[in-house]
Structure formats: structure tokens, C-alpha cells
Coordinates of C-alpha atoms in Angstrom, one line a residue:
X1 CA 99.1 106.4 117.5
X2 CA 96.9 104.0 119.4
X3 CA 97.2 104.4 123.0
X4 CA 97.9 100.6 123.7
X5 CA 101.1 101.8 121.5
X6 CA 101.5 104.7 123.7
X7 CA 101.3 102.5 126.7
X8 CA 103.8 99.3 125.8
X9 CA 106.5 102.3 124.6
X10 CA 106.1 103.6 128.3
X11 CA 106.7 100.4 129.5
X12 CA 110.0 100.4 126.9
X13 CA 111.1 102.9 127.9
X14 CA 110.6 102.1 132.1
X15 CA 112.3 98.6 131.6
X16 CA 115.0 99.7 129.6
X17 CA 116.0 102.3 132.1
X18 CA 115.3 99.4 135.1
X19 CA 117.9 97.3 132.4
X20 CA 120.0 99.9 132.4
X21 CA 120.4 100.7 136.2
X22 CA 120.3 96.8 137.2
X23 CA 123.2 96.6 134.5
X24 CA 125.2 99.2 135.5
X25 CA 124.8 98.1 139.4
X26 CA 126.1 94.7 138.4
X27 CA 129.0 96.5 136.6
X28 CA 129.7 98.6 139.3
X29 CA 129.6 96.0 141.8
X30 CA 131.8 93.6 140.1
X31 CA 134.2 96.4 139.3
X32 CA 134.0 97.3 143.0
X33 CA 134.4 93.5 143.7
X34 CA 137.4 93.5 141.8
X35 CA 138.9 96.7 142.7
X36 CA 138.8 95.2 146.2
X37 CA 139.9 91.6 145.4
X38 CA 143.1 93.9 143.5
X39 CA 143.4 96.4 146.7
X40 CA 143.6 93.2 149.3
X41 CA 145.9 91.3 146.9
X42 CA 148.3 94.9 146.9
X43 CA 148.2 95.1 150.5
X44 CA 149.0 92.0 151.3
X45 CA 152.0 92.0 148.7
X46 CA 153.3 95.1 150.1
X47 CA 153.1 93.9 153.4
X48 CA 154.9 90.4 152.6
X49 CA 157.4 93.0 150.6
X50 CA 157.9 94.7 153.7
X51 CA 158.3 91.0 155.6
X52 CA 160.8 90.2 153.1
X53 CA 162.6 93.2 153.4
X54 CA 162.8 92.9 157.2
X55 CA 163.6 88.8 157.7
X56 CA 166.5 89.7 155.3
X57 CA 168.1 91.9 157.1
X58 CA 167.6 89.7 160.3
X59 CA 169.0 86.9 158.2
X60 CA 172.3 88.9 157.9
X61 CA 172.5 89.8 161.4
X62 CA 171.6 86.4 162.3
X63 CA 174.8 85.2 160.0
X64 CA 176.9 87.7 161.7
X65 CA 175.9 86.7 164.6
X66 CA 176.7 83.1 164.5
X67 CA 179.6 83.3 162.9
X68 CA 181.4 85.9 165.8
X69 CA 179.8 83.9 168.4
X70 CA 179.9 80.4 166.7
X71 CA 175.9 79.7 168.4
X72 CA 173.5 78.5 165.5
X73 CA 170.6 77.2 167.2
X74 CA 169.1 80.2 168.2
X75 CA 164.9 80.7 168.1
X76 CA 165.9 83.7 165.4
X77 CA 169.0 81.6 163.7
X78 CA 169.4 81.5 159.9
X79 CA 167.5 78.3 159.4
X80 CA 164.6 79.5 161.0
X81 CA 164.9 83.0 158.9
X82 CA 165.5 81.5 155.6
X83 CA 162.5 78.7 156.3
X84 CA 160.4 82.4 156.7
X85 CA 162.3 83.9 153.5
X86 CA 161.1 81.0 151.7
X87 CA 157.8 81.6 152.8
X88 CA 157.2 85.2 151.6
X89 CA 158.6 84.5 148.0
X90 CA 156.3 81.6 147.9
X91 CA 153.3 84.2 149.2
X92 CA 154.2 87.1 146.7
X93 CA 154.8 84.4 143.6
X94 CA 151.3 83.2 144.8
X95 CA 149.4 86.7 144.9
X96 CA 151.5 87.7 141.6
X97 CA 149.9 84.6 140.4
X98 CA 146.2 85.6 141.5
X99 CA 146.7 89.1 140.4
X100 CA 147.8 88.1 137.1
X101 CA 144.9 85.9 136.8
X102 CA 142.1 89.4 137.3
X103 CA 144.1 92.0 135.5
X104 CA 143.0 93.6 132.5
X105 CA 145.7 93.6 129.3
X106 CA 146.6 97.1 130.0
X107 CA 148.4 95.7 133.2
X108 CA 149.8 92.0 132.5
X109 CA 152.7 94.2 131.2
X110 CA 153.5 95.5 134.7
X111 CA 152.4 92.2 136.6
X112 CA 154.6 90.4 134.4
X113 CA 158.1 92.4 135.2
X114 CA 156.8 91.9 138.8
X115 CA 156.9 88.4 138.7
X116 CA 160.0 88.5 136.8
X117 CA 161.4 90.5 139.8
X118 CA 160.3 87.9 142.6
X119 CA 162.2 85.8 140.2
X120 CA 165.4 88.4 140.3
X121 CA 165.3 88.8 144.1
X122 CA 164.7 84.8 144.3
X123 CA 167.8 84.0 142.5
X124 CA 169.8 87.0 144.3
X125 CA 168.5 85.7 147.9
X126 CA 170.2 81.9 146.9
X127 CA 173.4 83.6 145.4
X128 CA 173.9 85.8 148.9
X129 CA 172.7 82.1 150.5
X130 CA 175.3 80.1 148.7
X131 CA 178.5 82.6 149.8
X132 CA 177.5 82.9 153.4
X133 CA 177.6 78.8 153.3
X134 CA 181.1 79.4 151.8
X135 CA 181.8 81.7 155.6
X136 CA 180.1 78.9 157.3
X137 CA 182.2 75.9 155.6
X138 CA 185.5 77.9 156.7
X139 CA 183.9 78.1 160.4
X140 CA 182.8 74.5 160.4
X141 CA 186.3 73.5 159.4
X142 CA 187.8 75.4 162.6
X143 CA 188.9 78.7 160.7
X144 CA 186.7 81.2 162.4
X145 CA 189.6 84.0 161.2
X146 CA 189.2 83.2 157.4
X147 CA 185.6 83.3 157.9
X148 CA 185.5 86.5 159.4
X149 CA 187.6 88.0 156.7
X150 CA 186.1 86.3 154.3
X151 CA 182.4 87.6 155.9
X152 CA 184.0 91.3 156.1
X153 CA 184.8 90.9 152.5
X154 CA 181.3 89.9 151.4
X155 CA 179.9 92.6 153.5
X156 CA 182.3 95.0 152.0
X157 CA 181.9 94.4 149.0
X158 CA 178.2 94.7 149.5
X159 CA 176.7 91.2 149.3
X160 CA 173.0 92.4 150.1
X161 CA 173.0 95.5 148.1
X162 CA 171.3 94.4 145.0
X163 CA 168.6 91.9 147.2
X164 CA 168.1 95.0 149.3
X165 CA 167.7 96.7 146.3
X166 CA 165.5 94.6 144.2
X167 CA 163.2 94.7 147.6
X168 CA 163.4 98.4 148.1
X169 CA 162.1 98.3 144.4
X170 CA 159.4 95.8 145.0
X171 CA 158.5 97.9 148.0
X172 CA 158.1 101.1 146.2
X173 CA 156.2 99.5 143.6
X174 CA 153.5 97.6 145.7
X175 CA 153.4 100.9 148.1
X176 CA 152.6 103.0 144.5
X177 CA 150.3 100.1 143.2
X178 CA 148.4 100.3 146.4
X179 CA 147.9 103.7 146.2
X180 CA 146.9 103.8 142.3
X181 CA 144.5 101.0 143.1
X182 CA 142.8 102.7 146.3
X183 CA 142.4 105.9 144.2
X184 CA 141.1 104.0 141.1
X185 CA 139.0 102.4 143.6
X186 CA 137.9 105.9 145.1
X187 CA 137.0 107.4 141.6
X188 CA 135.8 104.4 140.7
X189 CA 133.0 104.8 143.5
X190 CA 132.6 108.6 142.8
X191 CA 132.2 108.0 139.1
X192 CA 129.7 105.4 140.3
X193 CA 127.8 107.8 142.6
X194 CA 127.8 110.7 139.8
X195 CA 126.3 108.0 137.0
X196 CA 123.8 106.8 139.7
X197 CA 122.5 110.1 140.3
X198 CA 122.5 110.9 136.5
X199 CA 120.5 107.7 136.0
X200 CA 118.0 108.8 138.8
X201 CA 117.5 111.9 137.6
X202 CA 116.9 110.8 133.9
X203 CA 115.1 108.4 135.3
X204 CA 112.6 110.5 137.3
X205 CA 112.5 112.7 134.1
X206 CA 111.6 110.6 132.2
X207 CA 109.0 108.9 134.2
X208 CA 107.6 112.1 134.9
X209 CA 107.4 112.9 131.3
X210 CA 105.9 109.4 130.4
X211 CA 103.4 110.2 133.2
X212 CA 102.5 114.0 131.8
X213 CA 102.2 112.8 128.1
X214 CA 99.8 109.5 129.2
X215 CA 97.9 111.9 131.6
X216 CA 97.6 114.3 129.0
X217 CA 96.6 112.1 126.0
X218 CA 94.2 110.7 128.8
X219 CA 92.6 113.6 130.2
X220 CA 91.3 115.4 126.9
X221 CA 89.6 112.3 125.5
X222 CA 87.9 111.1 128.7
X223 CA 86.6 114.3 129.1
X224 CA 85.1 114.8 125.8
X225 CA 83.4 111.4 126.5
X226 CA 82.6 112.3 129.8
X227 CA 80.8 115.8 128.7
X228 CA 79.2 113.7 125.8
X229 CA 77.4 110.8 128.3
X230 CA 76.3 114.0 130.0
X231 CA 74.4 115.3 126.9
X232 CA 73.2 112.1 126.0
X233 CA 71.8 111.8 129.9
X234 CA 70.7 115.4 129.5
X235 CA 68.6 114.3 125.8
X236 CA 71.0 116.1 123.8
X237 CA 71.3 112.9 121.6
X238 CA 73.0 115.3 118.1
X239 CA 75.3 116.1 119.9
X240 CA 78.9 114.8 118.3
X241 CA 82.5 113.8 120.0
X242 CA 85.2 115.7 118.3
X243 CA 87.3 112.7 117.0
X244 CA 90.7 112.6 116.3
X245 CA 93.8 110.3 115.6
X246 CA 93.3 106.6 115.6
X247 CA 93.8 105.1 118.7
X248 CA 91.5 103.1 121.2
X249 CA 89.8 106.8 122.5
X250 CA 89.2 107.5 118.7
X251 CA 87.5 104.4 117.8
X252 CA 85.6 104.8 121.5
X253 CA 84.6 108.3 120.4
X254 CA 83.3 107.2 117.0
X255 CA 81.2 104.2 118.2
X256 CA 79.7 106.8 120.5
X257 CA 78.9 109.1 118.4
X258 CA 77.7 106.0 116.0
X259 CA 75.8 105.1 119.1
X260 CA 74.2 108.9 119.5
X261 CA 73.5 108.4 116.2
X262 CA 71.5 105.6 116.0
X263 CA 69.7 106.4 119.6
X264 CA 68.8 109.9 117.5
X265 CA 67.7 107.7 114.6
X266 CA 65.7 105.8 116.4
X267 CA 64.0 108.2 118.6
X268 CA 62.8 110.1 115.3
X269 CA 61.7 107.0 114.2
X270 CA 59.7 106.6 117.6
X271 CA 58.3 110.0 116.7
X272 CA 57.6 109.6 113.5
X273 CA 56.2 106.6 114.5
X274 CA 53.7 108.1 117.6
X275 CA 52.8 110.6 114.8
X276 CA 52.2 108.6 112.0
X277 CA 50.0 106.9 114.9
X278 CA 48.2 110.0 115.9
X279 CA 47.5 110.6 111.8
X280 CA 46.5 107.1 111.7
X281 CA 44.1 107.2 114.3
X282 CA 43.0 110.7 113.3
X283 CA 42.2 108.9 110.0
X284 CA 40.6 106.0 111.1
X285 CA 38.7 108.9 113.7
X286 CA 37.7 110.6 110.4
X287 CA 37.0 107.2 108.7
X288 CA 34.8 106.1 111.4
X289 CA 33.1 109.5 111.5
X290 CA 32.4 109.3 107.3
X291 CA 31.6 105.8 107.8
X292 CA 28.9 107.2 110.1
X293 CA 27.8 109.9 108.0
X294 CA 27.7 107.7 105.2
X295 CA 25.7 104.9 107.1
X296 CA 23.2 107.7 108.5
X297 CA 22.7 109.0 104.7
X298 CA 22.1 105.0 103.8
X299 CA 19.9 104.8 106.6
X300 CA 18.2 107.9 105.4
X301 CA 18.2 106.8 101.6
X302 CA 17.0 103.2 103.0
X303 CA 14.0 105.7 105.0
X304 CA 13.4 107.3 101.4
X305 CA 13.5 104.7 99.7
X306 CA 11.1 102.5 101.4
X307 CA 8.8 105.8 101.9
X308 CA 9.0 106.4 98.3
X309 CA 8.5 102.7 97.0
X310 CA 5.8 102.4 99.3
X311 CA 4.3 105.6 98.2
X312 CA 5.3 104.4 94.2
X313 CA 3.7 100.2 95.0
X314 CA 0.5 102.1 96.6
X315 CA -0.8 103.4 93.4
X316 CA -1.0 100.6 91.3
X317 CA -1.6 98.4 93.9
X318 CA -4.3 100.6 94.6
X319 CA -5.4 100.7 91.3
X320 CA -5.5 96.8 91.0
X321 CA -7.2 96.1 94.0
X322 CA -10.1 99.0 93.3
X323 CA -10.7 97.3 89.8
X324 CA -11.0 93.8 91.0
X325 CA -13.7 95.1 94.1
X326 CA -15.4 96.7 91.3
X327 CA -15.3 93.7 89.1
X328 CA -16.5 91.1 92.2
X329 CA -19.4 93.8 92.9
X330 CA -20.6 94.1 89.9
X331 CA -23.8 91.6 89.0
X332 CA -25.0 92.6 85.9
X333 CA -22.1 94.4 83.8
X334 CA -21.2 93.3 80.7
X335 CA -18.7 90.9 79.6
X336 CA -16.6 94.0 78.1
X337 CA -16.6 95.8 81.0
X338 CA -15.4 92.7 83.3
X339 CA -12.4 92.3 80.1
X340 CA -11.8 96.5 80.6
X341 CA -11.1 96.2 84.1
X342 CA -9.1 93.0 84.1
X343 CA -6.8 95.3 81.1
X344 CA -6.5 97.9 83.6
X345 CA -5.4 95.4 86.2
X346 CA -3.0 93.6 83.9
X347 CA -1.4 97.0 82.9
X348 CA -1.1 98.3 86.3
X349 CA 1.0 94.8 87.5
X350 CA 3.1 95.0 84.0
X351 CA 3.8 98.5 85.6
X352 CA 4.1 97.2 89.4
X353 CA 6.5 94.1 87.5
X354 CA 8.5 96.6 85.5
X355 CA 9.1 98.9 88.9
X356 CA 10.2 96.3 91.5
X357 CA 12.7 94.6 88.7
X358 CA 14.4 98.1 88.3
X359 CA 14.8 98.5 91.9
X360 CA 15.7 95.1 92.3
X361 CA 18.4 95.2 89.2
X362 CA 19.7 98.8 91.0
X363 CA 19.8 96.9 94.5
X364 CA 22.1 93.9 93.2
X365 CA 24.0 95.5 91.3
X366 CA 25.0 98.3 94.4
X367 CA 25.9 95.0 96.1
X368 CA 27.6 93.7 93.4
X369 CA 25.9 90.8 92.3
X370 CA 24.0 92.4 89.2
X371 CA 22.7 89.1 86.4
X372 CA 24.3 89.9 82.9
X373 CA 23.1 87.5 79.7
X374 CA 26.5 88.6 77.9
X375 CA 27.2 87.5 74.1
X376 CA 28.7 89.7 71.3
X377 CA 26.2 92.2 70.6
X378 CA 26.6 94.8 67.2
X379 CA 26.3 98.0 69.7
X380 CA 25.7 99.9 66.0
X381 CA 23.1 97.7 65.0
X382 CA 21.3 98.0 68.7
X383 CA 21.5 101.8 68.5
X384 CA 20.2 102.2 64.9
X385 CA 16.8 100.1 66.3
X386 CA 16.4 102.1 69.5
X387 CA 16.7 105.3 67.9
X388 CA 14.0 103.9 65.3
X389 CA 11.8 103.0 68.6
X390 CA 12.6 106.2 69.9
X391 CA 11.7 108.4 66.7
X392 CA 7.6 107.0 67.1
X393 CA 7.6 108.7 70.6
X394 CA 9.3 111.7 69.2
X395 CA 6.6 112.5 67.0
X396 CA 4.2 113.8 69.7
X397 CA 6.9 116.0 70.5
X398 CA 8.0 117.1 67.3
X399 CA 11.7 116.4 68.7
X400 CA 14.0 115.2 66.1
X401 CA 16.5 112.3 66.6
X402 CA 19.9 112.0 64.4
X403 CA 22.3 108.9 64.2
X404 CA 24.4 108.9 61.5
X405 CA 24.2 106.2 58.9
X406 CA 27.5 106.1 57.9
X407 CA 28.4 105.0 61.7
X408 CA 31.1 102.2 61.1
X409 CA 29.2 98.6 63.0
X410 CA 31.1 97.9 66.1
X411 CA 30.7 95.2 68.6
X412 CA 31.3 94.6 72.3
X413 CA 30.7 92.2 74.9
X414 CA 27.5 92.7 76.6
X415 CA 23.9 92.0 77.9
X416 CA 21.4 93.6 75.1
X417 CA 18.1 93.5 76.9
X418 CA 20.0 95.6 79.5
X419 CA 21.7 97.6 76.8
X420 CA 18.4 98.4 74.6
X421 CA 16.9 99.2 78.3
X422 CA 20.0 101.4 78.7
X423 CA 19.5 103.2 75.5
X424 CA 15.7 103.4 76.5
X425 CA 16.4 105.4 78.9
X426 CA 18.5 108.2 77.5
X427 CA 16.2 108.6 74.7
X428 CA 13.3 109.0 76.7
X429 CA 14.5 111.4 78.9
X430 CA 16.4 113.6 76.4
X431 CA 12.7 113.5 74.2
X432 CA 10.7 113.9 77.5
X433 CA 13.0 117.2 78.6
X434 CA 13.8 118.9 74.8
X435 CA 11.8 121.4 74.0
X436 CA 9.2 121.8 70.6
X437 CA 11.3 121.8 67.2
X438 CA 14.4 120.4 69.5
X439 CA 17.1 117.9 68.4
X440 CA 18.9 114.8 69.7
X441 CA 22.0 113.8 68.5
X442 CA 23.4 110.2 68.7
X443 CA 26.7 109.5 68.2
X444 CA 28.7 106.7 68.3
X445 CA 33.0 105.9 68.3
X446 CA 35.3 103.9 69.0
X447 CA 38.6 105.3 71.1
X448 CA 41.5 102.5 73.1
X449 CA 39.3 99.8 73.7
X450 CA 36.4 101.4 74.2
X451 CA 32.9 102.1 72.6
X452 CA 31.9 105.8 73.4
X453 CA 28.0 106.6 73.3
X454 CA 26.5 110.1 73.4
X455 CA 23.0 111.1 73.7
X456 CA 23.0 114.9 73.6
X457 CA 19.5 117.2 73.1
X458 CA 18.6 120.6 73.3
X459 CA 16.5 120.9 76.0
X460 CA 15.7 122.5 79.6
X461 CA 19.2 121.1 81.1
X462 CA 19.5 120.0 84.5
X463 CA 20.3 123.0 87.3
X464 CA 24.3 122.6 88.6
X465 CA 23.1 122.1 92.0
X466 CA 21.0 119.0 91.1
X467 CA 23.6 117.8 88.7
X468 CA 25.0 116.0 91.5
X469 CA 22.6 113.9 92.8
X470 CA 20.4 112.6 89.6
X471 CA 22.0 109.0 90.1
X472 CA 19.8 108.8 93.0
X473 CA 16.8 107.0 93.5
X474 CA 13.8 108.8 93.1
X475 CA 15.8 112.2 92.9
X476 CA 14.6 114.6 89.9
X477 CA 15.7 118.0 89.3
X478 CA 13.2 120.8 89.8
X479 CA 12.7 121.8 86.8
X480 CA 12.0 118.2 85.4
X481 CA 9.3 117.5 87.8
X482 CA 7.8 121.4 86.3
X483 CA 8.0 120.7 82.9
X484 CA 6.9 116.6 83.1
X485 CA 5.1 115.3 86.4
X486 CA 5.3 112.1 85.0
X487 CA 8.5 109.8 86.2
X488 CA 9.3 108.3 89.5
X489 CA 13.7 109.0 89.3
X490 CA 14.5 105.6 88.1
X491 CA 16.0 105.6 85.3
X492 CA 19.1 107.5 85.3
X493 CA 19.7 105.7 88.3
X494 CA 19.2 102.3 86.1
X495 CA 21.0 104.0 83.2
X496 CA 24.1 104.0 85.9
X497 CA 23.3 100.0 87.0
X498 CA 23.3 98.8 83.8
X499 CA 26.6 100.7 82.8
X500 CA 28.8 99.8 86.1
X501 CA 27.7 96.0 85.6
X502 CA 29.3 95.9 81.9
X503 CA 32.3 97.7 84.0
X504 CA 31.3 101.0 81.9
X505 CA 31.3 104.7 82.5
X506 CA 28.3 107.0 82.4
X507 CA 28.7 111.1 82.4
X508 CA 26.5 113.8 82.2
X509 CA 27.3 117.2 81.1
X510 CA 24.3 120.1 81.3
X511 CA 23.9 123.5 81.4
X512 CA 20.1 125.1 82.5
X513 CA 18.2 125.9 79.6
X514 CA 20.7 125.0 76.9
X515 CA 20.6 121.2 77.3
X516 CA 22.2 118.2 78.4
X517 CA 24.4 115.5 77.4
X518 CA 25.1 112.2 78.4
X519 CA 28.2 110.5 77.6
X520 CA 28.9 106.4 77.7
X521 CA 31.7 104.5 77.7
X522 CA 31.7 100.6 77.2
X523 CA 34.2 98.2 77.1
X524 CA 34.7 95.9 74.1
X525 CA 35.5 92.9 76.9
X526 CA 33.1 93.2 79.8
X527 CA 33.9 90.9 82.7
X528 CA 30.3 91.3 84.2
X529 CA 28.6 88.4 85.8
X530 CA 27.1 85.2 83.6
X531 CA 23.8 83.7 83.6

């Protein structure tokens, strides 16, 4: 139950009881009101009963009186009495009146024989009136003895005995209707002080009850909240308000725990967040610290590199500039000796031409802007003229070289001075590094897209820990430079140029002393750059 429910039932319940004792106050004090209105209205009945009772006796006397001593005009005479008689009938029929008009049904019975009563003694009081005029005719007429007799008669014979006795009656009944109203009055006001204290007590029971069960349903939920702020103030943001019911504490208990919630959510998040930070920055820390490492080995290689080209451009150049001093100095050589030494210096700048185009091709095409003439080339057709090339230079070395013939023609996109270069290349260093009587195998597939080339020989194999690094410029394995000292470790590097520019894939696989293979995969669409 929500405790706004809780709250407006209390309040019920306190008005209903506020209701309840304002009601029964009114009750009580217009019952009092009337009980008092009925106890004056009695009294004065049985007092004007108790007038009437008296002036009619005087009135008899008074008769007597006047007609023994004949005097009529007295202060106390009969006119004067009967003017008083008249009075207190008119008085009681007036209170009967009044009390009849605030009595209850239970009692109009009662109040009704009273006013038929008044009526009785009315009628009774002008019969007793009419034969004491008869006694006062006879005196009037100058016969005082008949109207003694006849007065001694009446009185004999009882003439007030039933008005006396129809006022004795009303006497006794006002007197007993006086008393029944004073005690109804008096338990009246005891029944009123016995509900009253009933009604306080229930009253303070109940509010006392109202004010245990709020406190109560209070207490426990403010101080779960309460210890909860405290262990959010205190960091202890899982921990949970034990929720029950559904009123307003409930729903205050839930958001805070919601609220715990989402401060725990979001302070994971924060920590997630400084660490993914600190792994960031450790990251960009170890990217910086590769990027150095990486830009010192460039700066190195860019060292090596200009120490070897320089060492690599000093020969020929060398070479070309001794032959031409030789040919300026010379006075009287022959004209065949002038043509030998301009050969020499032609072949040496064909060289010095070749050398510097290599290490320019290698240089663009590291930075991505490598030339490509590309067309449809028949990549079978290429390989069966290379190996044909490749087979004169085999001779001195009595190396074999096998290409199937029955190798289906396949064609691909692609630059074929660079490709015959490519091919070059591989051949002449798996001839150079096979050994006498040794084989290479060429073979040639097709496999998802692809044109797979592999140039495998028999020879001296590359060492593992070299196998690494012969892509690099300049960079020959040991035993290479043992077994050949010619080369300057271009061309594998060149080999890899040519390969990445047609968006390719070059491989070696080698073993020392067993041989080496190199493996080259081509696309059939290369996207390289256009001339």
C-alpha cells in the first residue's frame, strides 16, 4: 500500500472520529437542551398545579365568606380569585401546548390525557362556579337563610371533591413527571459522560495506533535510505536497498538503487575509460618508441645505402673516367684501341644505367609511386622465353632448367619488361647458387584468381638466419657471397618491387645445402599504376 494511501486513511480515520465526537456533542447538547426546555416546562406546570390547587380552595373560603358575612369586595374576594383561576388554566393549557409541541411519540399519549384533564378540571371549576352563583342569586334576592342551606348542602354534598380531585391528580402527575424528567435528565448526562470518555479513549487509541503504524512503516524505510546515502558517501556504490511493497519509499528505494547503479556504471566506465587511456598511451608510448626504432634502422639503411651505392657508382665510374684519361693521353694509339676503350666506357654506363634504374624502381615503388606499362600479357608465353634465355647461361654451369610444355597459356594483367626482368632474376640466381649437374624446376598454375609462379633449384640454400633479411638492399647471405663474389643484393630486392607494384606476393622457402624455392603469386587484374 502506498504510503500517501496510508496517510489519507489516517486522516479518515481522525476526521471520522472528530465527526463523530462533534456529532454526538450536538446530540448531546440538544438532547440536554431539550431535557431542560421539558424540566422548566414541568416545573412550572407543577407549580401553576400547585397555584391552582391553592386559589381554589381560597375561592371556596372566599364564597363562604361572603356569603356569612354578605362583604364581596374584598382584595381576596371571588372575582379576584376566579380572574387568578382563569389565569393558571390558561398557563397550564399553554405549557401542555408547548410540551406537546417537543415531545417524542412515545409521550403525546400521556400529554394528551393531560390536556384532556385541564379540560376535565376546566369544565368542573365552571360547574362548582355556576352553583355557588345559584347561593349568591338566593343572597342577592334577600334570602341569606336559603343560601346558607343551600351552600351547606353543596358543601355536603361535596361540591369541590372531584375539582380537588382532578388537581390532586394533576399534582401528582407533574410532581412524578418532574422527577422522571430530572432523572432522565441526570442519566441522560451520565450516559453522556460515560460515551465521552469511551470516545476519548478510542480516540487516543486509535491515534496512538495510527501514530505507531506511520512511525513504524516510516522508520524502517528511512533508515535503510539513510544507511544506503552513507555507503554511497563512504564509495560503497554496489551496495543495494532492500525494496519492498509498492509505495512512495519503494519506488524511492528502487530509483536509488537505479541511481547506485548507474553512478557504479559509470564509474567503471570512468575506469575502464582512464585504463583504456593508460593502454592507449602505453601504445602510442610503444608506437612512438617502434616508430623510432624503425626511423633509426631507415636512417641506418639510408647510411648503408648511400655507403654502398657510393661504393657500387665508384667502380664504374671509376672505370669510365680512367678509360677516357687514357684515351685523351694517348697521341699515337690506334684507332682500335681509341674504339676498345670507348666499348669499355659504353659498357660500364650501360651497367652504371642499369644500377641507378633498379634503385630508382625499388625507391618509388617503397613510396608507392612505382611506373607500370600494364596490357594483357600471356604469363605462359613470357615464361617459356625466359627460361629459353635462361637455359644459354645454364650451359656454363651445366644446371638444367625444366618448364613443362604441356603448361595450359594463361594471361594476366601486367607490365612485361618488369615481369621478364622479374623472371630474370629468379633464374639467375637459382643458376648462379645450384650446384654442377643441378636442376631448376619452373612451374606454373592457376588457383582463385591467381597466377602462382615457382622457381625451385637444388642448390646451396640460403642459411635460416639470413632468410629474413634477403629483401634488403645490398644484403647477401654468406654463403652466396662464398660461392659467387659477383652481385651487389639487388635483385631479390627488385624481384620484391616488381611483384608488390602488380599487387603480388613473393615467398621464399630454403633450407642450407638442399636448395631454395621461390614462390609468386600474381593477380589476373593488377591495379598498379599506368603510364
Amino acid at each position: 500500500m502506498r504510503y500517501r494511501t496510508k496517510l489519507l486513511i489516517a486522516a479518515c480515520l481522525l476526521l471520522a472520529m472528530s465527526l463523530s465526537a462533534a456529532a454526538f456533542s450536538y446530540w448531546g447538547v440538544a438532547q440536554s437542551h431539550r431535557y431542560l426546555i421539558r424540566s422548566r416546562i414541568a416545573h412550572e406546570q407543577l407549580e401553576r398545579q400547585l397555584q391552582l390547587s391553592r386559589h381554589s380552595q381560597q375561592l371556596f373560603k372566599a364564597w363562604t365568606d361572603t356569603i356569612l358575612t354578605g362583604l364581596s369586595d374584598r382584595p381576596l374576594g371571588e372575582a379576584y380569585l376566579k380572574r387568578v383561576i382563569e389565569s393558571d388554566l390558561a398557563a397550564l393549557e399553554d405549557l401542555s401546548r408547548r410540551e406537546l409541541a417537543i415531545v417524542g411519540p412515545e409521550e403525546r399519549k400521556a400529554e394528551m390525557a393531560e390536556v384532556e384533564r385541564l379540560k376535565a378540571i376546566r369544565h368542573e371549576f365552571q360547574h362548582t362556579l355556576d352553583q355557588l352563583a345559584k347561593v349568591d342569586q338566593l343572597r342577592s334576592r334577600g334570602r341569606p337563610d336559603m343560601a346558607w342551606q343551600n351552600l351547606v348542602t353543596l358543601i355536603k354534598g361535596g361540591i369541590d371533591r372531584d375539582l380537588n380531585g382532578l388537581i390532586e391528580v394533576a399534582v401528582a402527575d407533574e410532581s412524578a413527571e418532574v422527577l422522571r424528567i430530572d432523572s432522565a435528565a441526570s442519566n441522560l448526562l451520565k450516559r453522556l459522560e460515560r460515551i465521552s470518555t469511551i470516545h476519548a479513549g478510542l480516540a487516543t487509541l486509535i491515534t496512538l495506533a495510527l501514530a505507531f503504524l506511520l512511525i513504524r512503516g516510516l522508520r524502517a524505510p528511512l533508515a535503510g535510505l539513510l544507511h544506503g546515502t552513507r555507503k554511497l558517501a563512504e564509495g560503497d556504490l554496489s551496495y543495494q536497498i532492500d525494496v519492498s511493497g509498492r509505495d512512495e519509499f519503494a519506488e524511492l528505494g528502487r530509483s536509488f538503487n537505479s541511481m547506485a547503479a548507474d553512478l557504479q556504471h559509470h564509474q567503471k566506465a570512468l575506469q575502464n575509460a582512464r585504463d583504456n587511456l593508460e593502454t592507449i598511451v602505453d601504445e602510442r608510448t610503444e608506437e612512438l618508441r617502434k616508430a623510432n626504432e624503425s626511423l633509426r634502422k631507415i636512417d641506418e639503411t639510408r647510411r648503408a645505402f648511400f655507403a654502398d651505392i657510393s661504393h657500387e657508382l665508384r667502380t664504374p665510374l671509376t672505370v669510365i673516367r680512367g678509360e677516357g684519361e687514357i684515351a685523351l693521353r694517348g697521341r699515337n694509339k690506334r684507332l682500335a684501341e681509341y674504339k676498345q676503350s670507348i666499348e669499355r666506357i659504353v659498357e660500364q654506363a650501360k651497367h652504371l644505367s642499369v644500377l641507378v634504374g633498379d634503385l630508382l624502381f625499388i625507391a618509388r615503388q617503397g613510396a608507392g609511386a612505382a611506373k607500370l606499362k600494364l596490357r594483357e600479357v600471356d604469363i605462359t608465353a613470357l615464361v617459356y622465353s625466359v627460361v629459353g634465355d635462361a637455359k644459354v647461361i645454364a650451359l656454363n654451369k651445366d644446371v638444367g632448367i625444366e618448364f613443362p610444355e604441356e603448361t595450359p597459356h594463361e594471361t594476366i594483367d601486367g607490365d612485361p619488361v618488369r615481369l621478364r626482368q622479374l623472371l630474370l632474376i629468379l633464374l639467375d640466381n637459382a643458376i648462379r647458387y645450384s650446384n654442377g649437374k643441378g636442376t631448376v624446376t619452373v612451374g606454373l598454375a592457376r588457383a582463385d584468381g591467381t597466377v602462382n609462379i615457382s622457381v625451385a633449384d637444388t642448390g646451396v640454400g640460403i642459411p635460416e638466419e639470413d632468410l629474413g633479411r634477403v629483401f634488403e638492399r645490398f644484403r647477401r647471405a654468406g654463403n652466396a657471397a662464398d660461392i659467387n663474389e659477383e652481385g651487389l643484393g639487388l635483385g631479390l630486392p627488385v624481384a620484391k618491387a616488381i611483384v608488390e607494384a602488380h599487387k603480388g606476393r613473393i615467398e621464399i622457402k630454403s633450407k642450407a645445402g638442399e636448395g631454395t624455392t621461390v614462390l609468386v603469386s600474381l593477380p589476373e587484374k593488377a591495379e598498379g599504376s599506368r603510364t
